[in-house]
Amino acid sequence: AAGVIQSPRHLIKEKRETATLKCYPIPRHDTVYWYQQGPGQDPQFLISFYEKMQSDKGSIPDRFSAQQFSDYHSELNMSSLELGDSALYFCASSLLRPLGYEQYFGPGTRLTVT
Amino acid sequence: SQQGEEDPQALSIQEGENATMNCSYKTSINNLQWYRQNSGRGLVHLILIRSNEREKHSGRLRVTLDTSKKSSSLLITASRAADTASYFCATDAVIQGAQKLVFGQGTRLTINP
């Protein structure tokens, strides 16, 4: 069965650079979520989209932005990167309706900021 | 503050023993989910239990939910070395029309051969 695809799997950037992470949800899933997991930390919710509209916002810095496109894939754009942005970034997708969904996670993108 | 908090933070047992991990949360939920994560890898969904359910089984996994105590437990029976991983509970709530998962801190489980 198709799973959530994230690209790239690994990314190395320097401080103050920009990074773009991509997420391709499971076909027919209408909701995409982004999470950030720092070293030794639990995943933290960043932002979610339902039917291409932002549906919820968590602890996402103003330097980050995201969108969901017409084909339901999503991109997380990160500007003015800081060392503290080094983390695993997970994307998850689900079917929002009915309630009681399961979120399916991608393998993550490991971002290293040097 | 975090919705889900897990206990213990780390657990080390011998292969074949049972492992029990607990999770507490603070607000009303629609459901509670358990995830597994191998070091540096993606999160793998294990089991979902709805707020009107009290117990659920899946293979060697048994999950209980006590909404009056706002707590859940994950039991792994007959543990194997391959069960070594971090286990997270995540609570689901609808906030302003949007669903969101909030993760606990995780329990790092080590199964010793």
Coordinates of C-alpha atoms in Angstrom, one line a residue:
Chain A
A1 CA 0.0 0.0 0.0
A2 CA 1.2 3.5 -0.7
G3 CA 2.6 5.4 2.2
V4 CA 3.4 9.0 3.0
I5 CA 6.4 10.2 1.0
Q6 CA 8.7 12.9 2.2
S7 CA 11.6 14.5 0.4
P8 CA 14.4 14.9 0.8
R9 CA 15.2 12.4 3.4
H10 CA 18.3 14.3 4.6
L11 CA 19.1 18.0 4.1
I12 CA 22.1 20.0 5.3
K13 CA 21.9 23.8 5.3
E14 CA 23.9 26.6 6.7
K15 CA 22.5 29.2 9.1
R16 CA 20.4 31.9 7.4
E17 CA 19.7 29.7 4.4
T18 CA 16.3 28.5 3.2
A19 CA 15.0 25.0 3.1
T20 CA 11.9 23.4 1.5
L21 CA 10.5 20.1 2.6
K22 CA 8.0 18.2 0.6
C23 CA 5.3 15.8 1.6
Y24 CA 3.1 13.6 -0.5
P25 CA 0.2 12.2 1.4
I26 CA -1.5 8.8 1.0
P27 CA -3.8 8.9 -2.0
R28 CA -7.3 10.2 -1.1
H29 CA -6.2 11.5 2.2
D30 CA -7.4 15.1 2.6
T31 CA -5.4 16.3 5.6
V32 CA -1.7 16.8 6.0
Y33 CA 0.1 17.5 9.3
W34 CA 3.6 18.7 9.9
Y35 CA 5.6 17.8 13.1
Q36 CA 9.0 18.8 14.3
Q37 CA 11.0 16.4 16.5
G38 CA 14.2 17.8 18.1
P39 CA 17.0 15.4 19.3
G40 CA 15.6 13.4 22.2
Q41 CA 12.3 15.3 22.1
D42 CA 8.8 14.3 21.4
P43 CA 7.2 15.4 18.2
Q44 CA 5.7 18.8 18.2
F45 CA 2.8 19.8 16.0
L46 CA 3.6 22.6 13.6
I47 CA 0.7 23.1 11.2
S48 CA -2.1 21.2 9.4
F49 CA -4.1 21.6 6.2
Y50 CA -7.5 20.2 5.3
E51 CA -8.6 20.4 1.7
K52 CA -5.8 22.8 0.9
M53 CA -6.7 25.2 3.6
Q54 CA -4.8 25.7 6.8
S55 CA -6.8 24.1 9.5
D56 CA -4.7 24.4 12.6
K57 CA -1.5 26.0 13.7
G58 CA 0.8 24.9 16.5
S59 CA 4.3 26.0 17.5
I60 CA 5.4 27.0 14.1
P61 CA 7.9 29.9 14.0
D62 CA 7.1 32.9 11.9
R63 CA 10.1 32.1 9.7
F64 CA 8.3 28.9 8.6
S65 CA 5.4 28.7 6.2
A66 CA 3.6 25.9 4.6
Q67 CA 0.9 25.2 2.0
Q68 CA -1.0 22.4 0.5
F69 CA -1.4 22.3 -3.3
S70 CA -4.2 21.2 -5.6
D71 CA -2.7 17.7 -5.8
Y72 CA -2.8 17.6 -1.9
H73 CA 1.0 17.5 -1.6
S74 CA 2.4 19.9 0.9
E75 CA 5.5 21.9 1.3
L76 CA 7.1 23.3 4.4
N77 CA 9.3 26.4 3.7
M78 CA 11.8 27.4 6.3
S79 CA 13.8 30.6 6.0
S80 CA 16.6 32.2 8.0
L81 CA 17.5 28.9 9.3
E82 CA 18.9 28.7 12.8
L83 CA 21.0 26.0 14.5
G84 CA 18.0 25.1 16.7
D85 CA 16.0 24.2 13.6
S86 CA 18.0 21.0 13.3
A87 CA 15.5 18.3 13.8
L88 CA 13.5 15.5 12.2
Y89 CA 10.5 16.9 10.3
F90 CA 7.6 14.5 9.9
C91 CA 4.6 14.8 7.7
A92 CA 1.5 12.8 8.4
S93 CA -1.7 12.4 6.4
S94 CA -5.2 11.2 7.3
L95 CA -8.8 11.2 6.3
L96 CA -10.4 13.9 8.4
R97 CA -13.9 12.5 8.3
P98 CA -15.3 10.6 10.1
L99 CA -13.7 11.3 13.5
G100 CA -11.5 8.6 14.9
Y101 CA -9.0 8.8 12.0
E102 CA -5.5 7.5 12.1
Q103 CA -2.6 9.6 11.1
Y104 CA 0.0 7.9 8.9
F105 CA 3.5 9.3 9.2
G106 CA 6.1 9.6 6.6
P107 CA 9.7 8.6 7.2
G108 CA 10.7 12.1 8.0
T109 CA 13.3 14.6 6.7
R110 CA 16.4 15.1 8.8
L111 CA 17.4 18.7 8.6
T112 CA 20.9 19.6 9.9
V113 CA 21.7 23.3 10.1
T114 CA 25.4 24.1 10.4
Chain B
S1 CA 1.5 22.4 28.8
Q2 CA 1.8 19.0 27.2
Q3 CA -1.4 16.9 26.8
G4 CA 0.2 13.5 27.1
E5 CA 2.7 12.5 29.7
E6 CA 4.2 9.1 29.8
D7 CA 5.5 7.0 32.6
P8 CA 8.1 5.6 32.9
Q9 CA 10.5 7.7 30.7
A10 CA 12.7 4.7 30.3
L11 CA 12.1 1.0 30.9
S12 CA 14.5 -1.9 30.6
I13 CA 13.4 -5.5 30.8
Q14 CA 14.4 -9.0 29.8
E15 CA 13.2 -10.6 26.6
G16 CA 10.0 -12.6 27.2
E17 CA 8.8 -10.3 30.0
N18 CA 5.8 -8.0 29.7
A19 CA 6.3 -4.3 29.3
T20 CA 3.7 -1.8 30.6
M21 CA 3.8 1.9 29.7
N22 CA 1.4 4.5 31.0
C23 CA 0.2 7.8 29.6
S24 CA -1.8 10.5 31.2
Y25 CA -3.5 13.5 29.6
K26 CA -5.3 16.6 30.7
T27 CA -8.3 17.4 28.4
S28 CA -11.2 15.7 26.8
I29 CA -10.3 13.5 23.9
N30 CA -11.9 11.8 20.9
N31 CA -9.4 9.0 20.9
L32 CA -5.9 8.1 22.0
Q33 CA -3.2 6.6 19.9
W34 CA 0.0 4.8 20.5
Y35 CA 3.0 5.1 18.2
R36 CA 6.4 3.5 18.1
Q37 CA 9.6 5.0 16.9
N38 CA 12.9 3.4 16.3
S39 CA 15.8 5.7 16.9
G40 CA 15.8 8.5 14.4
R41 CA 13.1 6.8 12.3
G42 CA 9.6 7.6 11.4
L43 CA 6.6 7.2 13.7
V44 CA 4.7 3.9 13.2
H45 CA 1.0 3.8 14.3
L46 CA 0.3 0.9 16.6
I47 CA -3.2 1.2 17.9
L48 CA -6.1 3.6 18.3
I49 CA -8.6 3.5 21.1
R50 CA -11.7 5.6 21.0
S51 CA -13.0 7.5 24.0
N52 CA -15.9 5.1 24.4
E53 CA -13.7 2.1 24.5
R54 CA -12.0 0.7 27.6
E55 CA -9.7 -2.0 26.2
K56 CA -8.3 -3.0 22.8
H57 CA -6.0 -5.7 21.6
S58 CA -3.8 -6.1 18.6
G59 CA -1.5 -9.0 18.5
R60 CA 0.8 -8.8 21.5
L61 CA -0.4 -5.3 22.3
R62 CA -3.1 -4.5 24.8
V63 CA -4.3 -0.9 25.4
T64 CA -6.6 0.3 28.1
L65 CA -8.2 3.7 28.5
D66 CA -9.7 5.1 31.6
T67 CA -11.3 8.4 30.7
S68 CA -12.3 9.1 34.4
K69 CA -8.6 9.1 35.3
K70 CA -7.5 10.5 31.9
S71 CA -5.0 7.7 31.5
S72 CA -4.1 4.9 29.2
S73 CA -1.7 2.0 29.3
L74 CA 0.1 0.0 26.7
L75 CA 1.1 -3.5 27.5
I76 CA 3.4 -5.5 25.3
T77 CA 3.4 -9.2 26.1
A78 CA 6.2 -11.6 25.6
S79 CA 8.6 -8.9 24.6
R80 CA 11.2 -9.4 22.0
A81 CA 14.5 -7.6 21.3
A82 CA 12.9 -6.1 18.2
D83 CA 10.4 -4.3 20.5
T84 CA 13.2 -2.0 21.6
A85 CA 12.1 1.5 20.6
S86 CA 10.4 4.6 21.9
Y87 CA 6.7 4.5 22.5
F88 CA 4.6 7.6 22.3
C89 CA 1.0 8.2 23.2
A90 CA -0.9 10.9 21.4
T91 CA -4.2 12.4 22.2
D92 CA -6.6 13.6 19.6
A93 CA -8.9 16.5 20.1
V94 CA -10.9 18.8 17.9
I95 CA -9.9 22.4 18.6
Q96 CA -11.8 25.1 16.8
G97 CA -13.0 22.6 14.2
A98 CA -9.5 21.2 13.5
Q99 CA -8.2 17.9 14.7
K100 CA -4.7 17.8 16.2
L101 CA -2.5 15.2 17.8
V102 CA -0.6 16.1 20.8
F103 CA 2.3 13.7 21.8
G104 CA 3.6 12.7 25.1
Q105 CA 7.3 12.6 26.0
G106 CA 7.6 8.9 25.1
T107 CA 8.9 5.9 26.9
R108 CA 12.2 4.5 25.8
L109 CA 11.9 0.7 26.0
T110 CA 14.9 -1.5 25.9
I111 CA 14.5 -5.3 25.7
N112 CA 17.6 -7.1 26.8
P113 CA 18.2 -10.5 25.1

